XYZ file of C-alpha atoms in Angstrom:
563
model
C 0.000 0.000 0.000
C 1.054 3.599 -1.002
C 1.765 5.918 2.088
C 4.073 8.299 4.004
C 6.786 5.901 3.174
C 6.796 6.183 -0.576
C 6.029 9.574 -0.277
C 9.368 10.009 1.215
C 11.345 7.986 -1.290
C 10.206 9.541 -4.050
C 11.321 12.654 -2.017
C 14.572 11.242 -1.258
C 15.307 9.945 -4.567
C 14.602 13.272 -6.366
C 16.547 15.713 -4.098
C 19.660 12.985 -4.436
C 19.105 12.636 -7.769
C 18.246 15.859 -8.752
C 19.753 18.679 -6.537
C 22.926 17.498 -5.748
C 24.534 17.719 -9.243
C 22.034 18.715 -11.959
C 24.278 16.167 -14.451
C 23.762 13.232 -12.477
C 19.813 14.558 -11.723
C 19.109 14.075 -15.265
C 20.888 10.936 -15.920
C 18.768 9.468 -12.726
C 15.624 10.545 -14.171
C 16.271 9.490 -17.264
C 17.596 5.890 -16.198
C 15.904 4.824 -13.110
C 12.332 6.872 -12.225
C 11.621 7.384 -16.174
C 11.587 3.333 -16.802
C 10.349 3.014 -13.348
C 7.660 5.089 -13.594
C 6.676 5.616 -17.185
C 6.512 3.361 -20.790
C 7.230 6.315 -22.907
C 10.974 4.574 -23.306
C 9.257 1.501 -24.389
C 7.710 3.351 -27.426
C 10.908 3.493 -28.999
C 10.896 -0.499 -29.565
C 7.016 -1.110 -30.038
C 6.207 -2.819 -33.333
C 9.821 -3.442 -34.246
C 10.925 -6.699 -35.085
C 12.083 -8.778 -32.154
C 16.072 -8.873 -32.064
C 16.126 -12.638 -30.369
C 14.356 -16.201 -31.858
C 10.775 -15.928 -31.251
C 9.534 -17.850 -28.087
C 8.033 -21.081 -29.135
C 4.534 -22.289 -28.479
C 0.917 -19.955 -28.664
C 0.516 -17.069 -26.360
C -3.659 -16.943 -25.544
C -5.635 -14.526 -25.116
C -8.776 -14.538 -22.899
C -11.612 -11.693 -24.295
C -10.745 -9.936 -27.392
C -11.645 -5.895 -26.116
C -9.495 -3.280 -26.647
C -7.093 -4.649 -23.761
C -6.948 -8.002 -25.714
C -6.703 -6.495 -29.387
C -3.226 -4.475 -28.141
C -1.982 -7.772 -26.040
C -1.938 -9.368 -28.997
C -0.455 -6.756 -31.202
C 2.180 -7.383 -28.516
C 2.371 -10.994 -28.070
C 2.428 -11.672 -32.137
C 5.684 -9.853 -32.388
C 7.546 -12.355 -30.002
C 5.405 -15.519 -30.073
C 5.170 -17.882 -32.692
C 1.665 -17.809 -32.838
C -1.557 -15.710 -30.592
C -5.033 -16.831 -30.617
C -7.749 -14.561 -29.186
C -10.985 -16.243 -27.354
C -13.756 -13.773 -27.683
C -17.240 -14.440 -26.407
C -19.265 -12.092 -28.766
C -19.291 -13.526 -32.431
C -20.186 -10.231 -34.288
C -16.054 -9.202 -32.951
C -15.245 -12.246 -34.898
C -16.654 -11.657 -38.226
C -17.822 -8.011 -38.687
C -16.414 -5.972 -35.478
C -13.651 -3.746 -37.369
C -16.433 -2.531 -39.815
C -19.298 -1.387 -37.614
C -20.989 2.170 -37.812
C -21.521 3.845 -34.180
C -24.703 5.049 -35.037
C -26.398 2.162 -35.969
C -29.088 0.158 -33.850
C -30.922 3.639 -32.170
C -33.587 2.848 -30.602
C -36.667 4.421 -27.827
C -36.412 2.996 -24.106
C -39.389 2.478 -22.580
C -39.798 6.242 -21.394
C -39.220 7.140 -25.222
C -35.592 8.257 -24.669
C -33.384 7.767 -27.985
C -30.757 5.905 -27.068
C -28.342 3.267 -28.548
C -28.852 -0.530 -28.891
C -25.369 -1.290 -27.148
C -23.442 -3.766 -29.739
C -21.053 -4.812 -27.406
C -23.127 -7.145 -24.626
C -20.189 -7.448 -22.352
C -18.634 -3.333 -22.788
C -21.476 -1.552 -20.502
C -19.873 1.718 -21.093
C -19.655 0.927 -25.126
C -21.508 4.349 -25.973
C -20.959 6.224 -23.623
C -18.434 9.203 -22.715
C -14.270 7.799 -23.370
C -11.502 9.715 -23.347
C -7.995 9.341 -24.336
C -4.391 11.075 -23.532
C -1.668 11.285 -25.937
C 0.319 8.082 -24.591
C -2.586 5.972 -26.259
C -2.546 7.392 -29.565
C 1.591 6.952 -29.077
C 1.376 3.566 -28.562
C -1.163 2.927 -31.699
C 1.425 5.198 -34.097
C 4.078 2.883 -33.008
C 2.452 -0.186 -32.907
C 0.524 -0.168 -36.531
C 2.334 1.106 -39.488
C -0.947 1.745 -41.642
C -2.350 4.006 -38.385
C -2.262 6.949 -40.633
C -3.221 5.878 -42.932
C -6.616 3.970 -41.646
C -7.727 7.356 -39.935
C -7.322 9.378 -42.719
C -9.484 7.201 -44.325
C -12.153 8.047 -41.606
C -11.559 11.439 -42.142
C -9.726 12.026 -39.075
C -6.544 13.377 -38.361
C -4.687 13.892 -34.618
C -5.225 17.152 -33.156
C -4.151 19.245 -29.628
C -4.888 17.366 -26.359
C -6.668 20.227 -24.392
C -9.454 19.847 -23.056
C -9.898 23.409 -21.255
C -10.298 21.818 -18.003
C -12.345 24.033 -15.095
C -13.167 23.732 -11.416
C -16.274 25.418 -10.282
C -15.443 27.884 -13.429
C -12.053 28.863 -12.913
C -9.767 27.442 -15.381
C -7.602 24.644 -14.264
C -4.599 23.268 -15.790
C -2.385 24.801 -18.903
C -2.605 22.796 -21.816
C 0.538 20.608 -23.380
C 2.519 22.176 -25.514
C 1.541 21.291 -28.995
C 3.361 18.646 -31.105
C 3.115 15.012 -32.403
C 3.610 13.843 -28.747
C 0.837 15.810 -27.241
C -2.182 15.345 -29.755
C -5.056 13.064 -29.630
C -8.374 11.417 -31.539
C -11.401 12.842 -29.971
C -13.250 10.109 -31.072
C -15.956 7.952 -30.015
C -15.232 4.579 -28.277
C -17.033 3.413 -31.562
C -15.038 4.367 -33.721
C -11.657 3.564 -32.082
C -12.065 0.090 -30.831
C -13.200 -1.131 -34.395
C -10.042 1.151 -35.918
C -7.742 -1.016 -33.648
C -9.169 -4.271 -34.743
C -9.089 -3.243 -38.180
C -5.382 -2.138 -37.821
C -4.878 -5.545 -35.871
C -5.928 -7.659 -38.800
C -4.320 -6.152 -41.120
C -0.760 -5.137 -39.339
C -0.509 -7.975 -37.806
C -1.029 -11.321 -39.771
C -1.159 -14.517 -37.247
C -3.090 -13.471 -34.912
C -5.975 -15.950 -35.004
C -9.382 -15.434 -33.399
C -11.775 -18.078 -32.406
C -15.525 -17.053 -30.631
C -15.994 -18.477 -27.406
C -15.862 -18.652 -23.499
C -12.773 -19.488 -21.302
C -14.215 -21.398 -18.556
C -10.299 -22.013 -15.997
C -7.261 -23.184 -16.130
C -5.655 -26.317 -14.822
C -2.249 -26.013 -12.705
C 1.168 -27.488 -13.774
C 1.913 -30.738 -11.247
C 4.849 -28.566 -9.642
C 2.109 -25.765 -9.071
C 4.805 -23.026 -11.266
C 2.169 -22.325 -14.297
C -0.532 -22.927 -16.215
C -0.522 -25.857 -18.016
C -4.175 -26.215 -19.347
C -6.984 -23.421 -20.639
C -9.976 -24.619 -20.925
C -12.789 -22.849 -22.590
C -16.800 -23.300 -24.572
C -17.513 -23.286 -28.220
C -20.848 -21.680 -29.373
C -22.256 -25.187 -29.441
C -21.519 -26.233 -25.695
C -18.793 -28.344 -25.934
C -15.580 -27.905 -23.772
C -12.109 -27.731 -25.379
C -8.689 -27.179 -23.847
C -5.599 -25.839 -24.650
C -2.773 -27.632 -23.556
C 0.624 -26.103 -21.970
C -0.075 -22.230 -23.699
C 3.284 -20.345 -23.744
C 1.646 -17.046 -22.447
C -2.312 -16.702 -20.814
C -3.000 -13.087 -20.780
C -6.738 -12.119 -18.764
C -8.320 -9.510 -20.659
C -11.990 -10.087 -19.484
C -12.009 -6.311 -18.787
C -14.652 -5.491 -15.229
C -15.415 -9.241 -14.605
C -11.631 -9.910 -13.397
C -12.276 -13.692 -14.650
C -8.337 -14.888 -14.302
C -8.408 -13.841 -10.622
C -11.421 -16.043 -9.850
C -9.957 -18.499 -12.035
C -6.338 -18.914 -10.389
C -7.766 -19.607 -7.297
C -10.383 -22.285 -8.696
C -7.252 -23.763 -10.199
C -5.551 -23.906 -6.811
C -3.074 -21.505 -7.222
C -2.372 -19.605 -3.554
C -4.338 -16.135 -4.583
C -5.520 -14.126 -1.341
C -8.840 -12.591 -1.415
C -7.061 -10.014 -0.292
C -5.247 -8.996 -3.387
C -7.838 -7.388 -4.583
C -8.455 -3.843 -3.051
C -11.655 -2.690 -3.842
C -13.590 0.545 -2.717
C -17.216 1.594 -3.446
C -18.529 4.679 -4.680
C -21.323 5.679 -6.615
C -20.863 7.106 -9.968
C -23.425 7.720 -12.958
C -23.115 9.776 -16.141
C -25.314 10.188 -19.542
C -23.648 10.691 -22.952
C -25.906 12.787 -25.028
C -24.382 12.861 -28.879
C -25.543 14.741 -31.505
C -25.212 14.272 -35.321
C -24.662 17.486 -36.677
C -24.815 17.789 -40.110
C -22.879 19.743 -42.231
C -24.854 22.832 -42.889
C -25.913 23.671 -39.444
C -22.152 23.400 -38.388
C -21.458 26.970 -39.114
C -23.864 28.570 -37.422
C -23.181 26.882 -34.121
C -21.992 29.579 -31.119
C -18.307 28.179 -31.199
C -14.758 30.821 -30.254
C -13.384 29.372 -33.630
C -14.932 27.776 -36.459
C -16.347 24.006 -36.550
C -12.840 22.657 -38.033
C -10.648 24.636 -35.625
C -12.733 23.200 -32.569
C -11.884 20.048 -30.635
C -12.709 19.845 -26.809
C -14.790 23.239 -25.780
C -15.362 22.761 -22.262
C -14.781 20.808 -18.562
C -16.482 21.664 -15.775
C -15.294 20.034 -12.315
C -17.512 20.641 -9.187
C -15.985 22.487 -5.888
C -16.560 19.074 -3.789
C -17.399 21.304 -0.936
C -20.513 22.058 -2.447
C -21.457 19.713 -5.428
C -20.215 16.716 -7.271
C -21.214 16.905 -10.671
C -19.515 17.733 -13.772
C -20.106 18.598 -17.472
C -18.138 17.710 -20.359
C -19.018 19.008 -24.150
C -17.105 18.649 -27.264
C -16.667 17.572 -30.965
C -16.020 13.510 -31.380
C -16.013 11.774 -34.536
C -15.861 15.315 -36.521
C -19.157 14.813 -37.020
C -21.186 14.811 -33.844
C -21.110 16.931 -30.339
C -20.920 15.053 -26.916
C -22.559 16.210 -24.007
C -21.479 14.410 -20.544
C -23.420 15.285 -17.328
C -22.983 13.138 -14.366
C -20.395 12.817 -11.650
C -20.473 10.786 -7.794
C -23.602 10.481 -6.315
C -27.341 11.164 -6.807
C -27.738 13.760 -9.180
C -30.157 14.560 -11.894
C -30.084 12.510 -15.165
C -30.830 14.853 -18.437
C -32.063 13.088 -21.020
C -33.242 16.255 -23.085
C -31.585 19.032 -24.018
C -33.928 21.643 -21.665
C -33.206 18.840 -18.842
C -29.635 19.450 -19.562
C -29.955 23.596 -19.470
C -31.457 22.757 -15.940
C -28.663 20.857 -14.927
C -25.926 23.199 -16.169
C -27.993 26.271 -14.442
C -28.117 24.117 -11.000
C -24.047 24.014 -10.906
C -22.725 26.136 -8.335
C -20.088 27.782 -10.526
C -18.048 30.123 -8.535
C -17.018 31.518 -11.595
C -19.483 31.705 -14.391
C -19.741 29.046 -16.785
C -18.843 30.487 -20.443
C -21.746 31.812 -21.649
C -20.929 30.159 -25.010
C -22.172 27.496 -23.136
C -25.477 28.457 -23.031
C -26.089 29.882 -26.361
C -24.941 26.775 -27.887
C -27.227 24.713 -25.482
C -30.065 27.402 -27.036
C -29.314 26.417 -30.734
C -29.574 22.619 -30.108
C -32.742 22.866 -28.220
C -34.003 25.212 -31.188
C -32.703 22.678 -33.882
C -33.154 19.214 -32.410
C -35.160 18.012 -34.907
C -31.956 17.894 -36.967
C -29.524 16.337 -34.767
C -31.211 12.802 -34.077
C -29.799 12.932 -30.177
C -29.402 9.808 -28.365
C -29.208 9.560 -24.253
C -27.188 6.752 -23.174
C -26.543 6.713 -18.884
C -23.863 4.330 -17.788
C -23.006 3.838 -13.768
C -20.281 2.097 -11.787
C -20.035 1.290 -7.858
C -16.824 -0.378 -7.674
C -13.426 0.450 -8.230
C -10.606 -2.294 -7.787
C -6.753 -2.951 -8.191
C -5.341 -6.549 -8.095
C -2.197 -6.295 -6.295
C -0.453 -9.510 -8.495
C 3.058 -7.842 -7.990
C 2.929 -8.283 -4.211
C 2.159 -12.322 -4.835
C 4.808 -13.003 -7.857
C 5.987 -15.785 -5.934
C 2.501 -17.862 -5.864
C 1.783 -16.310 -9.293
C 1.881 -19.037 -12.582
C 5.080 -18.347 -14.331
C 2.842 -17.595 -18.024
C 0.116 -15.657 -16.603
C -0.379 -11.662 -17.355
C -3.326 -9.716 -17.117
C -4.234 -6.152 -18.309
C -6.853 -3.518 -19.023
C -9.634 -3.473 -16.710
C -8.845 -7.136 -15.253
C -5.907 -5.661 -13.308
C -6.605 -2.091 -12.416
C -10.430 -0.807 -12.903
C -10.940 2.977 -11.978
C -13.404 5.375 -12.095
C -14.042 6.299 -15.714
C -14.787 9.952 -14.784
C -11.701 10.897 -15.593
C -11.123 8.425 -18.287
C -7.690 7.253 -17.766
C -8.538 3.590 -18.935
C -7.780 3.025 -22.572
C -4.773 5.267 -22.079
C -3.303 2.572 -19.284
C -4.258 -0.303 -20.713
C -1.664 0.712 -24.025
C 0.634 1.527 -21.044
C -0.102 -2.330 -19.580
C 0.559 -3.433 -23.706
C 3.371 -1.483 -23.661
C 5.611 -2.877 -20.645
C 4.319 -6.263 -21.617
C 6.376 -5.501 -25.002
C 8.805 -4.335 -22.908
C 9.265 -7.605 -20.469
C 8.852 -10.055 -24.006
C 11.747 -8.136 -25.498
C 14.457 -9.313 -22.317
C 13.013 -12.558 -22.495
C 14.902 -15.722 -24.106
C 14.616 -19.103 -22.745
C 16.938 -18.386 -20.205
C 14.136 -16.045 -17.850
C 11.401 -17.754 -19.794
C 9.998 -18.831 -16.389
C 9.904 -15.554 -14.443
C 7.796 -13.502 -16.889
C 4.775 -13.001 -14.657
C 7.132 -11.722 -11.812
C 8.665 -9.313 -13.699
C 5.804 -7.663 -15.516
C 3.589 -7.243 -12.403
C 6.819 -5.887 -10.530
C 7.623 -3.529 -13.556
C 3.819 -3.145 -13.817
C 2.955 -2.009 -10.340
C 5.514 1.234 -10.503
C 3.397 2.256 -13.770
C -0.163 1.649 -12.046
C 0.517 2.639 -7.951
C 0.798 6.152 -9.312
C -2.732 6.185 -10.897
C -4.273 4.461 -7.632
C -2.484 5.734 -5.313
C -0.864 9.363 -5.712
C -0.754 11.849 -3.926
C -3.329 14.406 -4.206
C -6.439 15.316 -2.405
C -7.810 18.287 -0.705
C -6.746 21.809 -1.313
C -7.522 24.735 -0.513
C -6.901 27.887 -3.309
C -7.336 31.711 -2.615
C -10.968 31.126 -4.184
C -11.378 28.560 -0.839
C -12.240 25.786 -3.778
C -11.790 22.079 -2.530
C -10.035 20.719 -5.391
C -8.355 17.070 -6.347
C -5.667 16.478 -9.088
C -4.850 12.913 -10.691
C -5.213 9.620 -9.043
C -9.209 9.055 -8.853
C -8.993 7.363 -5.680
C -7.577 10.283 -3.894
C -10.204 12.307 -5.140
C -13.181 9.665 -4.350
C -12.346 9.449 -1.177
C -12.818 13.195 -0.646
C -16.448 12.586 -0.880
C -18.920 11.079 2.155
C -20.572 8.104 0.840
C -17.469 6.491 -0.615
C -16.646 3.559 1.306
C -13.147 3.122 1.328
C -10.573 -0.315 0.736
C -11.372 -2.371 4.222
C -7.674 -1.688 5.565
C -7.894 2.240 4.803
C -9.268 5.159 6.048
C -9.820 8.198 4.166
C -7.277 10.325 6.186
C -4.014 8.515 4.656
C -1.320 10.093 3.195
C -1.779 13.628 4.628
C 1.936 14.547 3.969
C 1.522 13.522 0.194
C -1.993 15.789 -0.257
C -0.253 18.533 1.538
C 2.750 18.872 -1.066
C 0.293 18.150 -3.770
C -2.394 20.721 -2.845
C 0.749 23.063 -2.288
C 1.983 22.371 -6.111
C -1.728 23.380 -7.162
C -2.059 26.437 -5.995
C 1.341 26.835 -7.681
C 0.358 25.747 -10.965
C -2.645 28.543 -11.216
C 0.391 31.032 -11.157
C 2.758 29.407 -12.809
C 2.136 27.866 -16.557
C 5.660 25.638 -15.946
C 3.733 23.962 -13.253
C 0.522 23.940 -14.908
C 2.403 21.879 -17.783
C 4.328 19.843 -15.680
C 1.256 18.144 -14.045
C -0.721 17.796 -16.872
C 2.288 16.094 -18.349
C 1.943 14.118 -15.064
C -1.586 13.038 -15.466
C -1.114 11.980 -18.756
C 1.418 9.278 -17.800
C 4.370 11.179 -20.225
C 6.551 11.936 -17.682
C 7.548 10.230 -13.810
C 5.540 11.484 -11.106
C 9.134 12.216 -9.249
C 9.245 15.609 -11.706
C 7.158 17.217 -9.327
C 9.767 16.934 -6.837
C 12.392 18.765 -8.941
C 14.350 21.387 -6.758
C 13.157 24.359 -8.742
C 9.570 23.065 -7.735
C 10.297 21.949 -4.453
C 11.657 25.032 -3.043
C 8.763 26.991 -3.695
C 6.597 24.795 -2.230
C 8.892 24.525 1.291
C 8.411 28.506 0.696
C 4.554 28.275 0.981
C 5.245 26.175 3.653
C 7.133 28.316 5.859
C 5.207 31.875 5.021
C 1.739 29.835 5.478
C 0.958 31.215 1.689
């Protein structure tokens, strides 16, 4: 568990590395917290040709999501062959060609909303987002990337997305470049890019439909040496002694349940959960192309991306609101947030519900006009209403059990680390997951052929801690705002009704909030700062740089005048 304690290495570790000679300070970032910390070195390597022999035998892969379409972008570069189980038979035959918008369809209240093709993705069509690391990670990992979204009309554009709490802007934008630009897409339209560019760039990979059901333990109890899984038709196959088993089942967590059914020593422990209650609804809109110049928008409808974030002042509210343009085609419109709060499924529900937040600051008024023009031409923009809700957020701690752990078994996406989607960090980790997996294949021959699981999930866990655990929670800015910065579980447990992992308590880590609330209020004055954690939150660079001495100082500074 994250505390005090790691809060002080990481302080350690950057004023030795760091302050004492600024030579040294970069080579320690650079070859110890970066790798440590971060997979952007991994990028360099992703979707090259492996330098050693291939590793003989099948690498499987259990649910065939977006976690198990880039584990097995991965695993076909260094295994002789990858087969993907997948449950739902329209991702074997047709899944890279779907449209988003088909199958609309009334509720029983008569709300528009989509017929969800994906049966085991809840949050299919609702809100996603993605950071620049993801989009990274495809560039390297497909060669025709490019080339596939320009054939969907797309093209990579600045990540901001003009974050606010309670109305006052929040965090300066990344500087703009290749390594700082994004889709703002739907999660209909990426996933089936990605399985397209996986059948295509990566010839091998074979998929099969159907249901892993366990596994079966070696005799000396060091791996897996049997998968077994259903066919459409009922009957039960197995795969015997797979090189690699990688759990992709996304929410469900299946290869947890199923190492212990397969008497492998797996705590119930391992998995830290917490509860708290989150719902959101998606409204899209199809706008079409002659109504997209008139819209209210600061810059015309090609110059505009994200528009606007709005992040509630906990001490007063919890919801937020999230509009932009996805798809290039079609504005999104997320209300929602932790608790019980109103669910808009109209556009004059959603006016309401933007004119109840308690913006200390008010909300652009672009806002409003443009809310005015949809309500005015809805008739035109076929809307849809989708709500999605989660309870439960959970972290499998496998690195703390490598000992216990099958030598062949990995497990990433959702069935390691499952967080709350609010701040839709997700997709972007799960590349991160495909990326140190790369990274582990690449130092393995047959002479550490047996450690594999240890040293992802130990490589794994510096990577993940940070988005669990870090340190940030409440602060308190000249404008008295309770604010939150980057791991979700920090800020969920600012809030009342979140129950919290059975061994915590929601006052742990005060030392870490304190430096982290201090290096907000920084980061409203100073746009280094500002770009520095936003850097942060989007995985590109090692937590540690917040800890750098020009950084540190000022905070001991705020410290010691009580600023």
């Amino acid at each position: 568990m994250a505390s005090t304690t790691d809060f002080l290495w990481y302080l350690s570790t950057a004023v030795v590395g760091c302050a004492t000679i600024p030579a040294l300070g970069k080579l320690f970032r650079s070859k110890v917290l970066v790798p440590r910390y971060c997979a952007v070195q991994d990028l360099e390597q992703a979707g090259k040709p492996r330098s050693k022999p291939k590793l003989k035998g099948q690498a499987v892969i259990c649910g065939g999501s977006v976690a198990g379409l880039l584990a097995a972008a991965v695993a076909i570069d260094h295994y002789e062959s990858v087969l993907i189980i997948e449950a739902e038979e329209n991702l074997i035959d047709s899944g890279s060609n779907w449209k988003f918008d088909d199958g609309i369809r009334l509720s029983p209240d008569g709300v528009p909303i989509h017929v969800n093709p994906r049966s085991r993705v809840k949050q299919y069509t609702s809100t996603h987002a993605y950071m620049p690391m993801c989009f990274r990670t495809l560039r390297n990992l497909f060669p025709s990337y490019q080339e596939e979204i320009e054939k969907l009309g797309l093209e990579e554009r600045f990540h901001d997305t003009k974050f606010h709490v309670a109305g006052f802007p929040l965090f300066g934008a990344f500087d703009d470049g290749p390594d700082t630009s994004v889709l703002w897409v739907t999660r209909g339209t990426l996933e089936p890019l990605i399985r397209k560019l996986v059948l295509q760039d990566k010839p091998g990979i074979q998929f099969t439909e159907g249901t892993v059901t366990g596994f079966q333990r070696s005799t000396d109890g060091k791996s897996i040496d049997e998968l077994n899984w259903r066919n459409p038709k009922g009957a039960t196959l197995a795969i015997q002694n797979p090189s690699l088993v990688i759990d992709a089942t996304g929410t469900t967590q299946a290869g947890f349940k199923w190492l212990s059914k397969a008497g492998f020593d797996i705590p119930a422990g391992l998995r830290a959960q917490y509860q708290v209650p989150l719902h959101y609804v998606t409204t899209l809109l199809r706008v079409p192309p002659h109504l997209r110049g008139k819209l209210p928008l600061e810059n015309s409808w090609d110059e505009t991306d994200w528009i606007y974030v709005y992040l509630p002042d906990f001490s007063k509210e919890t919801g937020i609101l999230s509009i932009g343009i996805v798809d290039r085609d079609k504005i999104l419109i997320c209300c929602g947030g932790w608790g019980d709060l109103p669910r808009p499924h109209s556009i004059p529900e959603i006016k309401q519900y933007v004119h109840n937040l308690q913006a200390q600051r008010p909300i652009d008024a672009r806002i409003f006009e443009l809310l005015d023009f949809f309500e005015e031409h809805i008739d035109e923009l076929n809307p849809t209403y989708t709500d999605a809700s989660q309870n439960i957020c959970s972290y499998i701690q496998y690195h703390t059990l490598a000992a216990s752990l099958p030598s062949n078994f990995v497990a990433i996406g959702d069935s390691v680390l499952q967080l709350n989607p609010i701040f839709g960090q997700g997709v972007t980790l799960t590349a991160i997951e495909a990326l140190t997996l790369d990274s582990i294949l690449r130092q393995t021959d047959t002479s550490n052929l047996y450690d594999i699981s240890a040293r992802f999930f130990k490589l794994l866990a510096g990577r993940l801690d940070y988005a669990w655990f870090v340190f940030r929670s409440r602060v308190y800015l000249t404008y008295n705002l309770t604010l939150y910065r980057n791991s979700t579980k920090d800020t969920d447990y600012l809030l009342p009704f979140t129950i919290p992992v059975e061994v915590e308590d929601k006052s742990i880590r005060r030392l870490a909030r304190w430096y982290s609330g201090a290096v907000m209020k920084l980061a409203f004055r100073d746009p280094s700062v500002a770009d520095s954690l936003a850097k942060i939150r989007g995985f590109a660079v090692p937590q540690t740089d917040l800890l750098a001495p020009s950084i540190l100082a000022r905070v001991l500074w705020m410290g010691l005048t009580n600023q």
